[in-house]
């Protein structure tokens, strides 16, 4: 596995690989790697000659009161996971090489950036779209791998790729879960023992809601209320939002018909978790 720290060196390397017709898959992450990230790497390895894993805790996507400083950084473990999963190139740029002094340019995906998580996390998706645009320009992948776990992020990036003519195919990979249903996340380590015991209620409730919709409950407000009440009744979590939107473009729905994304964000103390489920009916 090659480790690369500078954007220019990575671009030089991928240019030489592309000359030999190698296909390139890119898996962007913020490190603290887990089985969710590993699943994206595995898929990229299956579909490309070369897999690049980027690890960059992107300051531009954290608000001033968010957890940038305490975001888990586990470089040694990450390197091991990357090696064990046969990553070809690990790209770990410094903040300065990504945002050198005088940096002024950002990408915004209007409307989509201010819904769901974007309503609470102002500027978050501007930071996400900007770093992904930069990584696409630096690594020039044929395919980009992202997780369904961050459904809004994936939809925003899909929109950006289309709108800005990036020559890349986005592959959205299924959410990897713990045995008890909790979506694997770098932030799960912040949960206390009792919060961790309660946390599976999130996916349990989403799955129950899916059943209710399949059985014919099509009322958006009733389903949202059911999810909110069930999570707060069976855990100490505070629900930040529950929303039911069209799964392909996050637009509003009046009835729960077609492909619907049910997304939830909640807080266990200071720890913010998100999850979602897609229902087709
Ligand atoms: P992060 O390091 O949290 O920014 O995540 C990097 C990528 O991994 C994003 O595309 C996430 O959607 C994806 N990811 C995170 N958790 C999971 C999971 N449990 N299953 C599948 N993909 C995930």
Tab-separated table of C-alpha atoms and ligand atoms in Angstrom:
chain	number	residue	atom	x	y	z
A	1	UNK	CA	0.000	0.000	0.000
A	2	UNK	CA	1.303	3.443	-1.002
A	3	UNK	CA	0.813	6.355	1.383
A	4	UNK	CA	0.506	9.777	-0.214
A	5	UNK	CA	0.260	13.088	1.616
A	6	UNK	CA	0.318	15.720	-1.109
A	7	UNK	CA	-2.504	16.375	-3.621
A	8	UNK	CA	-0.002	17.014	-6.449
A	9	UNK	CA	1.774	13.691	-5.868
A	10	UNK	CA	-1.546	11.838	-5.978
A	11	UNK	CA	-2.587	13.552	-9.216
A	12	UNK	CA	0.784	12.679	-10.796
A	13	UNK	CA	0.405	9.057	-9.760
A	14	UNK	CA	-3.174	8.718	-11.045
A	15	UNK	CA	-2.194	10.376	-14.338
A	16	UNK	CA	0.449	7.695	-14.857
A	17	UNK	CA	-2.028	4.942	-13.881
A	18	UNK	CA	-4.640	6.244	-16.292
A	19	UNK	CA	-2.073	6.171	-19.108
A	20	UNK	CA	-1.885	2.410	-18.592
A	21	UNK	CA	-5.709	2.196	-18.705
A	22	UNK	CA	-6.116	1.344	-15.043
A	23	UNK	CA	-9.570	2.084	-13.620
A	24	UNK	CA	-9.651	3.950	-10.322
A	25	UNK	CA	-12.117	3.780	-7.423
A	26	UNK	CA	-12.144	6.455	-4.703
A	27	UNK	CA	-13.443	5.939	-1.158
A	28	UNK	CA	-13.472	9.268	0.723
A	29	UNK	CA	-13.546	9.030	4.536
A	30	UNK	CA	-12.706	10.963	7.666
A	31	UNK	CA	-10.840	7.997	9.148
A	32	UNK	CA	-11.753	6.210	12.398
A	33	UNK	CA	-12.324	3.384	9.969
A	34	UNK	CA	-14.847	0.608	10.611
A	35	UNK	CA	-16.717	-2.139	8.786
A	36	UNK	CA	-18.892	0.411	6.952
A	37	UNK	CA	-15.796	1.930	5.355
A	38	UNK	CA	-14.394	-1.560	4.713
A	39	UNK	CA	-17.519	-2.475	2.725
A	40	UNK	CA	-16.944	0.517	0.419
A	41	UNK	CA	-13.294	-0.495	-0.058
A	42	UNK	CA	-14.297	-4.099	-0.874
A	43	UNK	CA	-16.816	-2.914	-3.461
A	44	UNK	CA	-14.280	-0.549	-5.034
A	45	UNK	CA	-11.671	-3.306	-5.212
A	46	UNK	CA	-14.172	-5.558	-6.937
A	47	UNK	CA	-15.024	-2.938	-9.564
A	48	UNK	CA	-11.666	-1.190	-10.224
A	49	UNK	CA	-7.989	-1.922	-10.820
A	50	UNK	CA	-6.840	0.584	-8.214
A	51	UNK	CA	-8.570	1.681	-4.993
A	52	UNK	CA	-7.708	4.994	-3.355
A	53	UNK	CA	-8.833	5.524	0.235
A	54	UNK	CA	-8.720	9.145	1.374
A	55	UNK	CA	-8.605	10.029	5.044
A	56	UNK	CA	-9.201	13.667	5.858
A	57	UNK	CA	-11.093	15.147	8.802
A	58	UNK	CA	-12.506	18.040	6.822
A	59	UNK	CA	-12.690	21.181	8.988
A	60	UNK	CA	-14.996	22.882	6.454
A	61	UNK	CA	-17.872	20.517	7.255
A	62	UNK	CA	-17.874	21.055	11.033
A	63	UNK	CA	-19.745	24.002	12.558
A	64	UNK	CA	-18.048	26.156	15.229
A	65	UNK	CA	-19.828	24.280	18.049
A	66	UNK	CA	-19.397	20.806	16.527
A	67	UNK	CA	-16.952	18.006	17.310
A	68	UNK	CA	-14.040	18.722	14.895
A	69	UNK	CA	-11.460	18.718	17.687
A	70	UNK	CA	-12.807	15.646	19.443
A	71	UNK	CA	-13.591	13.699	16.233
A	72	UNK	CA	-11.821	10.327	16.680
A	73	UNK	CA	-8.413	10.111	15.005
A	74	UNK	CA	-7.088	6.553	14.965
A	75	UNK	CA	-4.263	6.654	12.390
A	76	UNK	CA	-2.535	3.391	13.372
A	77	UNK	CA	-5.742	1.354	13.432
A	78	UNK	CA	-6.837	2.968	10.163
A	79	UNK	CA	-3.637	2.001	8.422
A	80	UNK	CA	-4.090	-1.597	9.557
A	81	UNK	CA	-7.690	-1.742	8.340
A	82	UNK	CA	-6.649	-0.204	5.005
A	83	UNK	CA	-3.838	-2.739	4.586
A	84	UNK	CA	-6.035	-5.683	5.612
A	85	UNK	CA	-8.595	-4.624	3.037
A	86	UNK	CA	-5.965	-4.307	0.300
A	87	UNK	CA	-6.256	-0.592	-0.335
A	88	UNK	CA	-3.740	0.356	-3.048
A	89	UNK	CA	-3.258	4.017	-2.176
A	90	UNK	CA	-3.987	5.747	1.116
A	91	UNK	CA	-4.254	9.509	0.659
A	92	UNK	CA	-3.895	11.536	3.869
A	93	UNK	CA	-3.561	15.214	2.965
A	94	UNK	CA	-2.827	17.915	5.534
A	95	UNK	CA	-5.290	20.752	6.173
A	96	UNK	CA	-2.825	23.189	4.657
A	97	UNK	CA	-2.494	21.264	1.416
A	98	UNK	CA	-6.284	21.161	0.986
A	99	UNK	CA	-7.078	24.680	2.214
A	100	UNK	CA	-3.879	26.719	1.706
A	101	UNK	CA	-3.855	30.273	3.004
A	102	UNK	CA	-6.007	32.528	0.833
A	103	UNK	CA	-8.469	29.722	0.059
A	104	UNK	CA	-11.851	31.167	-1.036
A	105	UNK	CA	-13.744	28.707	-3.237
A	106	UNK	CA	-16.679	26.567	-2.073
A	107	UNK	CA	-19.342	24.429	-3.739
A	108	UNK	CA	-22.967	24.733	-2.700
A	109	UNK	CA	-25.805	22.471	-3.745
A	110	UNK	CA	-28.794	24.727	-3.201
A	111	UNK	CA	-32.060	23.547	-1.593
A	112	UNK	CA	-30.730	20.056	-0.805
A	113	UNK	CA	-28.034	21.501	1.479
A	114	UNK	CA	-30.524	23.171	3.813
A	115	UNK	CA	-32.963	20.311	4.439
A	116	UNK	CA	-32.837	17.435	6.954
A	117	UNK	CA	-29.357	17.502	8.560
A	118	UNK	CA	-28.559	20.753	6.733
A	119	UNK	CA	-31.249	22.648	8.653
A	120	UNK	CA	-29.398	22.124	11.959
A	121	UNK	CA	-25.846	21.850	10.583
A	122	UNK	CA	-25.499	25.145	8.705
A	123	UNK	CA	-22.672	25.035	6.174
A	124	UNK	CA	-22.087	21.300	6.688
A	125	UNK	CA	-22.973	20.208	3.146
A	126	UNK	CA	-21.102	23.158	1.636
A	127	UNK	CA	-18.020	21.707	3.338
A	128	UNK	CA	-18.873	18.187	2.152
A	129	UNK	CA	-19.536	19.198	-1.477
A	130	UNK	CA	-16.335	21.257	-1.557
A	131	UNK	CA	-14.064	18.495	-0.255
A	132	UNK	CA	-15.617	15.860	-2.528
A	133	UNK	CA	-15.262	18.169	-5.560
A	134	UNK	CA	-11.611	18.724	-4.651
A	135	UNK	CA	-10.970	14.994	-4.137
A	136	UNK	CA	-12.565	14.239	-7.523
A	137	UNK	CA	-10.239	16.750	-9.186
A	138	UNK	CA	-7.186	15.440	-7.331
A	139	UNK	CA	-7.801	11.679	-7.675
A	140	UNK	CA	-9.738	11.628	-10.995
A	141	UNK	CA	-11.550	8.368	-10.164
A	142	UNK	CA	-13.810	6.459	-12.550
A	143	UNK	CA	-16.051	5.506	-9.647
A	144	UNK	CA	-16.784	7.112	-6.297
A	145	UNK	CA	-18.029	5.026	-3.328
A	146	UNK	CA	-20.280	6.470	-0.618
A	147	UNK	CA	-22.659	5.011	1.958
A	148	UNK	CA	-26.459	4.947	2.128
A	149	UNK	CA	-25.931	5.609	5.853
A	150	UNK	CA	-25.381	9.277	4.886
A	151	UNK	CA	-28.307	9.330	2.442
A	152	UNK	CA	-28.556	13.111	2.130
A	153	UNK	CA	-24.815	13.417	1.552
A	154	UNK	CA	-24.955	10.824	-1.242
A	155	UNK	CA	-27.894	12.569	-2.931
A	156	UNK	CA	-26.171	15.953	-2.709
A	157	UNK	CA	-22.983	14.541	-4.232
A	158	UNK	CA	-24.991	12.836	-6.984
A	159	UNK	CA	-26.570	16.209	-7.795
A	160	UNK	CA	-23.178	17.972	-7.780
A	161	UNK	CA	-21.641	15.345	-10.090
A	162	UNK	CA	-24.465	15.874	-12.566
A	163	UNK	CA	-24.593	19.669	-12.298
A	164	UNK	CA	-20.817	20.195	-12.558
A	165	UNK	CA	-20.183	17.463	-15.178
A	166	UNK	CA	-17.746	15.444	-13.108
A	167	UNK	CA	-16.795	12.387	-15.214
A	168	UNK	CA	-17.371	9.900	-12.385
A	169	UNK	CA	-20.027	7.320	-11.452
A	170	UNK	CA	-21.310	7.423	-7.889
A	171	UNK	CA	-21.923	4.036	-6.265
A	172	UNK	CA	-24.090	4.204	-3.149
A	173	UNK	CA	-23.404	1.198	-0.909
A	174	UNK	CA	-25.766	-0.328	1.707
A	175	UNK	CA	-25.555	0.602	5.377
A	176	UNK	CA	-23.495	-1.844	7.430
A	177	UNK	CA	-25.037	-2.527	10.844
A	178	UNK	CA	-24.000	-4.074	14.125
A	179	UNK	CA	-25.717	-7.391	14.950
A	180	UNK	CA	-28.363	-5.529	16.946
A	181	UNK	CA	-29.177	-3.212	14.031
A	182	UNK	CA	-27.313	-0.066	15.091
A	183	UNK	CA	-25.707	1.513	12.012
A	184	UNK	CA	-21.922	1.298	12.359
A	185	UNK	CA	-20.522	4.814	12.867
A	186	UNK	CA	-17.281	6.436	13.984
A	187	UNK	CA	-19.336	8.308	16.578
A	188	UNK	CA	-20.737	5.153	18.274
A	189	UNK	CA	-17.658	5.069	20.526
A	190	UNK	CA	-18.944	8.217	22.255
A	191	UNK	CA	-22.024	6.354	23.539
A	192	UNK	CA	-22.092	5.416	27.214
A	193	UNK	CA	-22.822	1.792	28.086
A	194	UNK	CA	-26.494	2.496	28.728
A	195	UNK	CA	-26.873	4.655	25.605
A	196	UNK	CA	-25.271	1.869	23.547
A	197	UNK	CA	-27.817	-0.612	24.963
A	198	UNK	CA	-30.661	1.744	24.004
A	199	UNK	CA	-29.349	2.735	20.558
A	200	UNK	CA	-30.727	-0.255	18.557
A	201	UNK	CA	-34.184	1.271	19.106
A	202	UNK	CA	-33.391	3.601	16.176
A	203	UNK	CA	-33.289	0.888	13.510
A	204	UNK	CA	-35.972	-1.177	15.258
A	205	UNK	CA	-38.331	1.791	15.070
A	206	UNK	CA	-37.465	2.570	11.442
A	207	UNK	CA	-38.117	-1.085	10.557
A	208	UNK	CA	-41.469	-1.006	12.392
A	209	UNK	CA	-42.393	2.167	10.497
A	210	UNK	CA	-41.532	0.412	7.238
A	211	UNK	CA	-43.905	-2.429	8.180
A	212	UNK	CA	-46.674	0.018	9.047
A	213	UNK	CA	-46.306	1.717	5.649
A	214	UNK	CA	-46.260	-1.626	3.849
A	215	UNK	CA	-49.487	-2.517	5.687
A	216	UNK	CA	-51.154	0.580	4.220
A	217	UNK	CA	-50.400	3.470	6.581
A	218	UNK	CA	-49.677	6.285	4.148
A	219	UNK	CA	-50.041	9.318	6.421
A	220	UNK	CA	-46.701	11.180	6.652
A	221	UNK	CA	-47.436	13.001	9.912
A	222	UNK	CA	-48.673	9.836	11.683
A	223	UNK	CA	-45.558	7.865	10.714
A	224	UNK	CA	-43.250	10.716	11.748
A	225	UNK	CA	-45.033	10.970	15.089
A	226	UNK	CA	-44.847	7.201	15.583
A	227	UNK	CA	-41.055	7.212	15.043
A	228	UNK	CA	-40.451	10.238	17.244
A	229	UNK	CA	-42.559	8.899	20.116
A	230	UNK	CA	-41.220	5.350	19.930
A	231	UNK	CA	-37.553	6.406	20.015
A	232	UNK	CA	-38.047	8.862	22.874
A	233	UNK	CA	-40.212	6.414	24.842
A	234	UNK	CA	-37.704	3.552	24.632
A	235	UNK	CA	-34.463	5.482	25.080
A	236	UNK	CA	-32.936	8.602	26.581
A	237	UNK	CA	-32.315	10.036	23.091
A	238	UNK	CA	-33.777	13.377	21.981
A	239	UNK	CA	-34.990	13.256	18.391
A	240	UNK	CA	-33.683	16.191	16.324
A	241	UNK	CA	-35.801	15.445	13.267
A	242	UNK	CA	-37.720	12.673	11.519
A	243	UNK	CA	-38.590	13.208	7.895
A	244	UNK	CA	-40.176	11.259	5.060
A	245	UNK	CA	-39.131	12.479	1.612
A	246	UNK	CA	-38.752	11.160	-1.937
A	247	UNK	CA	-35.725	8.873	-1.929
A	248	UNK	CA	-34.258	10.121	-5.200
A	249	UNK	CA	-34.292	13.903	-4.680
A	250	UNK	CA	-35.425	14.512	-1.075
A	251	UNK	CA	-38.513	16.372	-2.269
A	252	UNK	CA	-41.573	16.626	-0.049
A	253	UNK	CA	-44.268	13.946	-0.149
A	254	UNK	CA	-47.887	14.291	0.883
A	255	UNK	CA	-48.591	10.533	0.993
A	256	UNK	CA	-46.167	7.652	1.611
A	257	UNK	CA	-46.175	6.184	-1.889
A	258	UNK	CA	-43.319	5.263	-4.231
A	259	UNK	CA	-39.687	5.163	-2.992
A	260	UNK	CA	-39.597	7.003	0.298
A	261	UNK	CA	-36.559	7.834	2.430
A	262	UNK	CA	-37.306	7.944	6.144
A	263	UNK	CA	-34.428	9.752	7.801
A	264	UNK	CA	-33.851	10.411	11.466
A	265	UNK	CA	-31.282	12.352	13.498
A	266	UNK	CA	-31.106	12.248	17.270
A	267	UNK	CA	-28.869	12.999	20.169
A	268	UNK	CA	-27.744	10.783	23.005
A	269	UNK	CA	-26.393	13.519	25.249
A	270	UNK	CA	-23.824	15.274	23.056
A	271	UNK	CA	-23.547	12.406	20.583
A	272	UNK	CA	-25.482	12.943	17.377
A	273	UNK	CA	-26.468	9.847	15.398
A	274	UNK	CA	-28.294	9.514	12.079
A	275	UNK	CA	-29.962	6.608	10.332
A	276	UNK	CA	-32.442	6.012	7.537
A	277	UNK	CA	-34.441	3.384	5.737
A	278	UNK	CA	-35.973	3.259	2.261
A	279	UNK	CA	-39.538	2.033	1.823
A	280	UNK	CA	-41.007	1.200	-1.564
A	281	UNK	CA	-44.770	0.880	-1.779
B	1	LIG	P1	-17.190	9.181	7.204
B	1	LIG	O1	-15.806	8.705	7.481
B	1	LIG	O2	-18.120	9.044	8.358
B	1	LIG	O3	-17.223	10.535	6.545
B	1	LIG	O4	-17.778	8.177	6.114
B	1	LIG	C1	-17.118	7.919	4.919
B	1	LIG	C2	-18.033	7.131	4.002
B	1	LIG	O5	-18.386	5.907	4.632
B	1	LIG	C3	-19.342	7.868	3.688
B	1	LIG	O6	-19.657	7.693	2.322
B	1	LIG	C4	-20.330	7.168	4.582
B	1	LIG	O7	-21.650	7.189	4.091
B	1	LIG	C5	-19.778	5.743	4.586
B	1	LIG	N1	-20.255	5.031	5.777
B	1	LIG	C6	-20.192	5.426	7.073
B	1	LIG	N2	-20.787	4.527	7.881
B	1	LIG	C7	-21.249	3.545	7.073
B	1	LIG	C8	-21.962	2.327	7.309
B	1	LIG	N3	-22.322	1.955	8.521
B	1	LIG	N4	-22.265	1.548	6.233
B	1	LIG	C9	-21.907	1.923	4.975
B	1	LIG	N5	-21.229	3.055	4.692
B	1	LIG	C10	-20.914	3.854	5.726
